[in-house]
Coordinates of C-alpha atoms and ligand atoms in Angstrom, one line a residue:
X3 CA -77.7 146.7 -172.3
X4 CA -78.6 147.0 -176.0
X5 CA -79.8 144.1 -177.8
X6 CA -79.9 144.2 -181.7
X7 CA -81.2 141.4 -184.0
X8 CA -80.3 141.1 -187.7
X9 CA -82.5 139.0 -190.0
X10 CA -83.3 138.6 -193.7
X11 CA -83.2 136.1 -196.4
X12 CA -80.4 133.5 -196.7
X13 CA -77.2 135.0 -198.1
X14 CA -78.1 138.7 -198.2
X15 CA -75.4 139.5 -195.6
X16 CA -76.9 139.2 -192.2
X17 CA -73.8 137.8 -190.6
X18 CA -71.6 140.3 -192.3
X19 CA -73.6 143.2 -191.2
X20 CA -74.2 141.9 -187.7
X21 CA -70.4 141.2 -187.3
X22 CA -69.5 144.7 -188.7
X23 CA -72.0 146.3 -186.2
X24 CA -70.4 144.4 -183.4
X25 CA -67.0 145.4 -184.5
X26 CA -68.0 149.0 -184.4
X27 CA -69.8 148.7 -181.0
X28 CA -66.5 147.0 -179.4
X29 CA -64.4 149.8 -181.0
X30 CA -66.5 152.4 -179.5
X31 CA -65.7 150.9 -176.0
X32 CA -68.7 148.5 -175.4
X33 CA -68.3 145.1 -174.2
X34 CA -69.8 143.3 -177.1
X35 CA -71.1 139.8 -177.9
X36 CA -72.3 138.7 -181.3
X37 CA -73.9 135.4 -181.2
X38 CA -75.5 133.4 -184.1
X39 CA -78.6 131.3 -183.7
X40 CA -78.7 130.4 -187.4
X41 CA -77.8 126.8 -188.1
X42 CA -75.7 128.0 -191.0
X43 CA -73.0 129.6 -188.8
X44 CA -71.3 132.1 -190.9
X45 CA -69.8 134.2 -188.2
X46 CA -66.7 132.3 -188.0
X47 CA -66.2 132.7 -191.7
X48 CA -66.8 136.4 -191.6
X49 CA -64.3 136.8 -188.7
X50 CA -62.1 134.1 -190.2
X51 CA -61.5 132.6 -186.9
X52 CA -62.5 129.3 -185.1
X53 CA -65.5 129.9 -182.9
X54 CA -67.0 127.5 -180.4
X55 CA -70.4 127.3 -178.5
X56 CA -68.9 129.6 -175.7
X57 CA -68.0 133.3 -176.3
X58 CA -64.6 133.5 -178.1
X59 CA -62.6 136.7 -178.0
X60 CA -61.8 138.0 -181.6
X61 CA -60.7 141.5 -180.8
X62 CA -60.6 143.8 -177.8
X63 CA -64.1 143.7 -176.1
X64 CA -65.4 141.7 -179.0
X65 CA -66.7 138.1 -178.5
X66 CA -68.2 135.7 -180.9
X67 CA -70.5 132.8 -180.0
X68 CA -72.3 130.1 -182.1
X69 CA -75.0 128.7 -180.2
X70 CA -75.3 124.8 -180.5
X71 CA -78.9 124.7 -181.3
X72 CA -79.1 121.0 -181.1
X73 CA -77.6 120.9 -177.7
X74 CA -79.9 123.8 -176.5
X75 CA -82.9 121.7 -178.0
X76 CA -81.9 118.6 -176.2
X77 CA -81.6 120.4 -173.0
X78 CA -85.0 122.1 -173.1
X79 CA -87.1 119.7 -175.0
X80 CA -85.7 116.2 -174.3
X81 CA -87.8 115.6 -171.2
X82 CA -91.1 116.7 -172.9
X83 CA -90.1 114.8 -176.2
X84 CA -89.4 111.6 -174.1
X85 CA -92.9 111.7 -172.8
X86 CA -94.5 112.3 -176.1
X87 CA -92.6 109.5 -177.6
X88 CA -93.9 107.1 -175.0
X89 CA -97.5 108.3 -175.7
X90 CA -97.0 107.8 -179.4
X91 CA -95.4 104.4 -178.9
X92 CA -98.3 103.2 -176.8
X93 CA -100.7 104.6 -179.6
X94 CA -98.7 102.3 -182.0
X95 CA -97.0 105.1 -184.0
X96 CA -93.9 104.1 -185.8
X97 CA -90.8 105.2 -183.9
X98 CA -89.4 107.1 -186.8
X99 CA -92.5 108.7 -187.6
X100 CA -93.0 109.5 -183.8
X101 CA -89.5 111.3 -183.7
X102 CA -90.6 113.5 -186.7
X103 CA -93.9 114.4 -185.0
X104 CA -92.3 115.6 -181.8
X105 CA -90.1 118.0 -183.5
X106 CA -91.6 121.5 -184.0
X107 CA -90.5 123.4 -187.1
X108 CA -88.4 126.4 -186.1
X109 CA -88.1 125.2 -182.4
X110 CA -84.4 124.9 -182.7
X111 CA -83.8 128.5 -183.7
X112 CA -86.1 129.7 -181.0
X113 CA -84.5 127.5 -178.4
X114 CA -81.1 128.8 -179.5
X115 CA -82.5 132.2 -178.4
X116 CA -82.5 130.8 -174.8
X117 CA -78.9 131.4 -174.9
X118 CA -79.5 135.1 -175.2
X119 CA -81.4 135.0 -171.9
X120 CA -78.3 133.5 -170.2
X121 CA -76.0 135.9 -171.7
X122 CA -78.2 138.9 -171.0
X123 CA -78.5 138.0 -167.4
X124 CA -74.7 137.4 -167.0
X125 CA -74.0 141.1 -166.7
X126 CA -71.0 140.7 -168.9
X127 CA -72.2 142.6 -171.9
X128 CA -73.2 146.1 -172.8
X129 CA -74.2 145.0 -176.3
X130 CA -75.5 141.7 -177.5
X131 CA -76.0 141.3 -181.3
X132 CA -77.9 138.3 -182.7
X133 CA -77.3 136.9 -186.1
X134 CA -80.7 135.3 -186.5
X135 CA -81.9 132.5 -188.8
X136 CA -83.2 133.5 -192.3
X137 CA -86.7 134.4 -191.4
X138 CA -87.5 136.2 -188.1
X139 CA -90.8 134.4 -188.5
X140 CA -89.8 131.9 -185.9
X141 CA -89.7 134.7 -183.4
X142 CA -93.5 134.3 -183.5
X143 CA -92.8 131.0 -181.6
X144 CA -91.9 133.3 -178.7
X145 CA -95.4 134.4 -178.5
X146 CA -96.3 130.8 -177.3
X147 CA -96.0 131.5 -173.6
X148 CA -98.3 134.5 -174.0
X149 CA -100.8 132.4 -176.0
X150 CA -100.6 129.7 -173.3
X151 CA -100.7 132.2 -170.5
X152 CA -104.3 131.5 -169.5
X153 CA -103.8 127.8 -169.6
X154 CA -100.5 127.8 -167.8
X155 CA -101.8 130.0 -164.8
X156 CA -105.2 128.5 -164.4
X157 CA -105.5 125.0 -165.9
X158 CA -101.9 123.6 -165.9
X159 CA -101.5 123.6 -162.0
X160 CA -104.9 121.8 -161.6
X161 CA -104.0 119.4 -164.3
X162 CA -100.8 118.7 -162.7
X163 CA -102.3 118.0 -159.3
X164 CA -105.1 116.0 -160.9
X165 CA -102.5 113.7 -162.8
X166 CA -100.4 113.4 -159.7
X167 CA -103.3 112.0 -157.7
X168 CA -104.9 109.9 -160.2
X169 CA -101.9 108.7 -162.0
X170 CA -102.1 105.0 -161.1
X171 CA -105.7 104.9 -161.9
X172 CA -105.6 106.9 -165.1
X173 CA -102.5 105.0 -166.5
X174 CA -104.3 101.7 -166.1
X175 CA -107.7 103.1 -167.4
X176 CA -106.3 104.9 -170.4
X177 CA -103.6 102.6 -171.1
X178 CA -101.4 105.6 -171.8
X179 CA -98.5 106.5 -169.5
X180 CA -99.1 109.8 -167.4
X181 CA -96.4 112.4 -167.5
X182 CA -94.1 112.3 -164.4
X183 CA -93.4 115.5 -162.4
X184 CA -90.4 116.0 -164.2
X185 CA -92.3 116.4 -167.5
X186 CA -94.5 119.2 -165.9
X187 CA -91.3 120.9 -164.5
X188 CA -89.8 120.8 -168.0
X189 CA -92.9 122.4 -169.4
X190 CA -93.1 125.1 -166.7
X191 CA -89.6 125.8 -167.1
X192 CA -89.6 126.1 -170.8
X193 CA -92.7 128.3 -170.6
X194 CA -91.0 130.7 -168.2
X195 CA -87.7 130.9 -170.0
X196 CA -89.5 131.6 -173.5
X197 CA -91.4 134.3 -171.9
X198 CA -88.2 135.9 -170.6
X199 CA -86.7 135.8 -173.9
X200 CA -89.8 137.5 -175.4
X201 CA -90.0 140.1 -172.8
X202 CA -86.2 140.9 -173.6
X203 CA -86.7 141.0 -177.2
X204 CA -89.8 143.2 -177.0
X205 CA -88.3 145.5 -174.5
X206 CA -87.3 149.1 -174.9
X207 CA -83.6 148.4 -175.5
X208 CA -84.1 145.7 -178.2
X209 CA -84.7 146.1 -181.8
X210 CA -84.6 144.3 -185.1
X211 CA -82.9 145.3 -188.3
X212 CA -83.9 143.9 -191.6
X213 CA -81.0 143.1 -194.1
X214 CA -81.9 142.8 -197.7
X215 CA -80.4 143.0 -201.1
X216 CA -82.2 145.2 -203.8
X217 CA -84.1 142.3 -205.4
X218 CA -87.9 142.0 -205.7
X219 CA -88.1 138.5 -204.0
X220 CA -85.8 139.6 -201.2
X221 CA -87.9 142.7 -200.6
X222 CA -91.1 140.8 -200.6
X223 CA -89.7 138.7 -197.8
X224 CA -88.4 141.5 -195.9
X225 CA -91.8 143.2 -196.1
X226 CA -93.6 140.1 -194.7
X227 CA -90.9 139.9 -191.9
X228 CA -91.8 143.5 -191.0
X229 CA -95.5 142.9 -190.7
X230 CA -95.1 139.6 -188.6
X231 CA -92.4 141.1 -186.4
X232 CA -94.8 144.1 -185.7
X233 CA -97.7 141.9 -185.0
X234 CA -95.9 139.9 -182.5
X235 CA -94.6 143.1 -180.7
X236 CA -90.9 143.3 -182.0
X237 CA -89.7 146.7 -183.0
X238 CA -88.0 147.1 -186.3
X239 CA -85.7 150.1 -186.3
X240 CA -83.8 150.0 -189.6
X241 CA -83.2 148.4 -192.9
X242 CA -79.8 147.6 -194.4
X243 CA -79.7 147.3 -198.3
X244 CA -76.6 145.3 -198.9
X245 CA -74.7 144.5 -202.1
X246 CA -75.8 147.6 -204.0
X247 CA -73.9 147.9 -207.2
X248 CA -72.0 151.2 -207.5
X249 CA -73.1 153.1 -210.5
X250 CA -69.7 154.7 -211.4
X251 CA -67.8 153.1 -214.3
X252 CA -70.3 150.3 -214.9
X253 CA -70.2 148.2 -218.0
X254 CA -73.3 147.1 -219.8
X255 CA -73.8 144.1 -217.6
X256 CA -73.6 146.1 -214.4
X257 CA -75.4 149.0 -215.8
X258 CA -78.4 146.7 -216.2
X259 CA -78.1 145.8 -212.5
X260 CA -77.8 149.4 -211.4
X261 CA -81.1 150.2 -213.1
X262 CA -83.0 147.3 -211.8
X263 CA -81.6 147.8 -208.2
X264 CA -82.5 151.5 -208.3
X265 CA -86.2 150.5 -209.1
X266 CA -86.3 148.2 -206.2
X267 CA -84.5 150.7 -203.9
X268 CA -87.4 153.0 -204.6
X269 CA -89.9 150.4 -203.5
X270 CA -87.6 149.8 -200.5
X271 CA -87.9 153.5 -199.6
X272 CA -91.8 153.4 -200.0
X273 CA -92.0 150.2 -197.9
X274 CA -90.1 151.4 -194.9
X275 CA -91.2 154.9 -194.6
X276 CA -90.1 156.3 -191.1
X277 CA -87.2 153.8 -190.8
X278 CA -83.6 154.6 -191.7
X279 CA -82.6 152.6 -194.9
X280 CA -78.8 152.3 -194.7
X281 CA -76.8 151.0 -197.8
X282 CA -73.8 149.0 -198.3
X283 CA -72.2 148.6 -201.7
X284 CA -71.3 145.4 -203.3
X285 CA -67.6 145.1 -202.6
X286 CA -64.9 143.6 -205.0
X287 CA -64.2 141.0 -202.4
X288 CA -65.8 139.3 -199.4
X289 CA -65.6 141.5 -196.3
X290 CA -63.6 139.1 -194.0
X291 CA -61.9 139.8 -190.7
X292 CA -62.4 142.8 -188.1
X293 CA -61.0 145.6 -190.3
X294 CA -63.1 144.8 -193.4
X295 CA -66.2 144.3 -191.4
X296 CA -65.6 147.5 -189.5
X297 CA -65.2 149.4 -192.7
X298 CA -68.3 148.0 -194.1
X299 CA -70.3 148.8 -191.1
X300 CA -68.7 152.3 -190.9
X301 CA -69.9 152.9 -194.3
X302 CA -73.4 151.6 -193.7
X303 CA -74.2 153.7 -190.7
X304 CA -72.3 156.9 -191.8
X305 CA -72.9 159.6 -189.2
X306 CA -75.8 157.6 -187.4
X307 CA -75.1 155.9 -184.1
X308 CA -75.5 152.1 -184.8
X309 CA -76.4 151.5 -181.1
X310 CA -79.0 154.4 -180.9
X311 CA -82.0 153.3 -178.9
X312 CA -85.1 153.2 -180.9
X313 CA -87.1 156.4 -180.8
X314 CA -90.8 157.1 -181.4
X315 CA -93.8 154.7 -180.9
X316 CA -93.1 151.0 -180.6
X317 CA -95.2 148.4 -182.3
X318 CA -97.7 148.5 -179.5
X319 CA -99.3 151.2 -177.4
X320 CA -102.4 152.2 -175.6
X321 CA -104.0 155.6 -175.5
X322 CA -106.7 156.6 -173.0
X323 CA -109.8 158.3 -174.3
X324 CA -112.7 159.7 -172.2
X325 CA -114.9 156.6 -172.8
X326 CA -112.2 154.0 -172.8
X327 CA -109.0 153.4 -174.7
X328 CA -107.6 152.8 -178.1
X329 CA -105.0 150.0 -178.8
X330 CA -102.5 150.7 -181.5
X331 CA -100.7 147.9 -183.1
X332 CA -98.3 148.4 -185.9
X333 CA -99.3 146.3 -188.9
X334 CA -97.4 147.5 -192.0
X335 CA -98.8 146.5 -195.4
X336 CA -102.0 145.1 -194.2
X337 CA -105.7 146.2 -195.1
X338 CA -108.6 146.1 -192.8
X339 CA -110.1 143.4 -194.9
X340 CA -107.1 141.1 -194.0
X341 CA -107.6 141.4 -190.3
X342 CA -110.1 139.4 -188.2
X343 CA -110.6 140.3 -184.7
X344 CA -112.1 138.2 -181.9
X345 CA -112.6 138.7 -178.2
X346 CA -112.3 136.0 -175.6
X347 CA -112.4 137.5 -172.3
X348 CA -109.2 139.1 -171.6
X349 CA -107.7 137.8 -174.8
X350 CA -107.8 139.5 -178.3
X351 CA -107.3 137.2 -181.1
X352 CA -105.8 138.9 -184.1
X353 CA -105.8 136.9 -187.3
X354 CA -104.2 138.0 -190.5
X355 CA -105.7 136.5 -193.6
X356 CA -103.9 136.4 -196.8
X357 CA -106.4 138.1 -199.2
X358 CA -106.2 137.4 -202.8
X359 CA -105.3 141.0 -203.8
X360 CA -103.7 141.9 -200.6
X361 CA -100.2 142.4 -199.2
X362 CA -99.3 138.7 -199.6
X363 CA -98.3 138.7 -195.9
X364 CA -99.6 135.1 -195.2
X365 CA -101.8 133.9 -192.4
X366 CA -100.8 134.5 -189.0
X367 CA -102.7 134.6 -185.7
X368 CA -101.6 136.4 -182.4
X369 CA -103.4 135.8 -179.1
X370 CA -102.8 139.0 -177.2
X371 CA -103.5 139.1 -173.6
X372 CA -105.0 142.4 -172.8
X373 CA -103.6 144.5 -170.1
X374 CA -106.1 144.7 -167.1
X375 CA -107.3 148.2 -168.0
X376 CA -108.6 147.1 -171.4
X377 CA -109.9 143.7 -170.3
X378 CA -112.7 145.6 -168.4
X379 CA -113.9 147.3 -171.6
X380 CA -115.7 145.9 -174.6
X381 CA -114.4 146.1 -178.1
X382 CA -116.2 148.9 -179.9
X383 CA -114.6 148.8 -183.3
X384 CA -111.4 148.7 -185.3
X385 CA -109.7 150.1 -188.2
X386 CA -106.4 150.1 -190.0
X387 CA -104.8 153.3 -190.7
X388 CA -101.3 154.2 -191.9
X389 CA -100.0 150.8 -191.1
X390 CA -101.4 150.5 -187.8
X391 CA -104.4 148.6 -186.5
X392 CA -106.4 150.6 -184.0
X393 CA -108.9 148.9 -181.8
X394 CA -111.2 151.0 -179.8
X395 CA -112.3 149.8 -176.3
X396 CA -115.3 151.4 -174.5
X397 CA -116.9 151.0 -171.1
X398 CA -119.7 148.6 -171.1
X399 CA -123.1 150.3 -171.1
X400 CA -124.2 148.9 -167.8
X401 CA -121.1 150.4 -166.2
X402 CA -121.8 153.8 -167.6
X403 CA -125.3 153.6 -166.2
X404 CA -124.2 153.1 -162.6
Ligands
ADP10 N1 -71.4 144.2 -199.3 C1 -70.7 143.0 -199.7 N2 -70.0 142.9 -200.7 C2 -69.4 141.7 -201.2 N3 -69.6 140.6 -200.5 C3 -70.5 140.5 -199.5 C4 -71.2 141.8 -199.0 N4 -71.9 141.4 -198.0 C5 -71.8 140.0 -197.9 N5 -71.0 139.6 -198.7 C6 -70.5 138.1 -198.8 O1 -71.8 137.4 -199.2 C7 -71.8 136.1 -198.5 C8 -73.0 135.9 -197.8 O2 -72.9 136.8 -196.7 P1 -73.4 136.5 -195.1 O3 -73.2 137.6 -194.3 O4 -72.8 135.1 -194.8 O5 -75.0 136.2 -195.5 P2 -76.1 135.7 -194.5 O6 -75.5 135.6 -193.1 O7 -77.2 136.5 -194.7 O8 -76.4 134.3 -195.0 C9 -70.5 136.1 -197.8 O9 -69.5 135.4 -198.5 C10 -70.2 137.4 -197.6 O10 -68.6 137.6 -197.4
MG11 MG1 -75.3 134.1 -191.8

């Protein structure tokens, strides 16, 4: 099963391109679902049909679904939020403020992705296309299970047992209600489900496509997304430049746009070397309905297969050397000076710092749980080369001596 995500700044044409790609997939004989996790549901407008929170058929083999993010949020978070609210209540926090505090920014979008897990597991689809929220940045929240891995396997079960036995005593002593078993269950379930979604989205059959329009600010955001997505292990396999003005027969006003778009398109090409950059012209009318969307997508991909599995190296790989191994992590646009590395047992902490003169990527941190083969080694050095962070691991001296 192929999974394709479309992301990009608001209004660039994510829903349009996602819907068009889905229409092509269905026409090619694949059972296709296109689902949107973006709260601004434009899929219904693109197809010009009423779409519910369950898959709705819009053409042969083509189904559309708009995930009810609010509902999903309540299902997954309500139990945990309820507990947090009682704690904040005891602490004297104003209920309205407490409500605000227990909402994690971006959480709704990520929880909407839990639907992907259900649909992927249903066996009903050959292709699932996700029309994502404006910035794929929220996908980094999916790294939470990985970051909490150590805590969840080693500390959490103990804590749970301790709380269970000592609950009456602790509640009285601390004056704070202790979580019920159901809260622990909810945390564990959420952890597992998010981890499954992350595994699905970083797997070999999944990839992300960046949609942009040829404008400086839009490109800047697409570049940032490319870096963050790579850092968190998601594979970007193509870029779609949408709403490109045709040069033929342009009046002065449009000719001005053609020139400035050309300049940005050159920067697009430089920014995404090694990735296909597909184009779609600015149409005289909104592409609405299956035929118009299919037309647009057919023009975008030309002779390329829109569903081709990503080829080449993914964002993350490990090469063995005689003395140890080298970990390669794609980090486009970033310089060595912007990367901090720290080692904490079997975890590697990678921090991107926004340097003054740097890429403008922003600050991010990923806690990468090292595979067992690497965890035994010491980190011997790191460099950034051709958009890739390379971390060298070597046997420890004492191991070599024995
Ligand atoms: N190539 C294009 N030519 C003309 N209009 C377009 C094109 N691509 C998208 N649009 C229109 O632009 C608007 C925004 O597109 P949409 O796909 O909803 O963006 P997003 O999902 O990124 O917010 C819609 O009205 C859509 O019909
Ligand atoms: Mg949209």
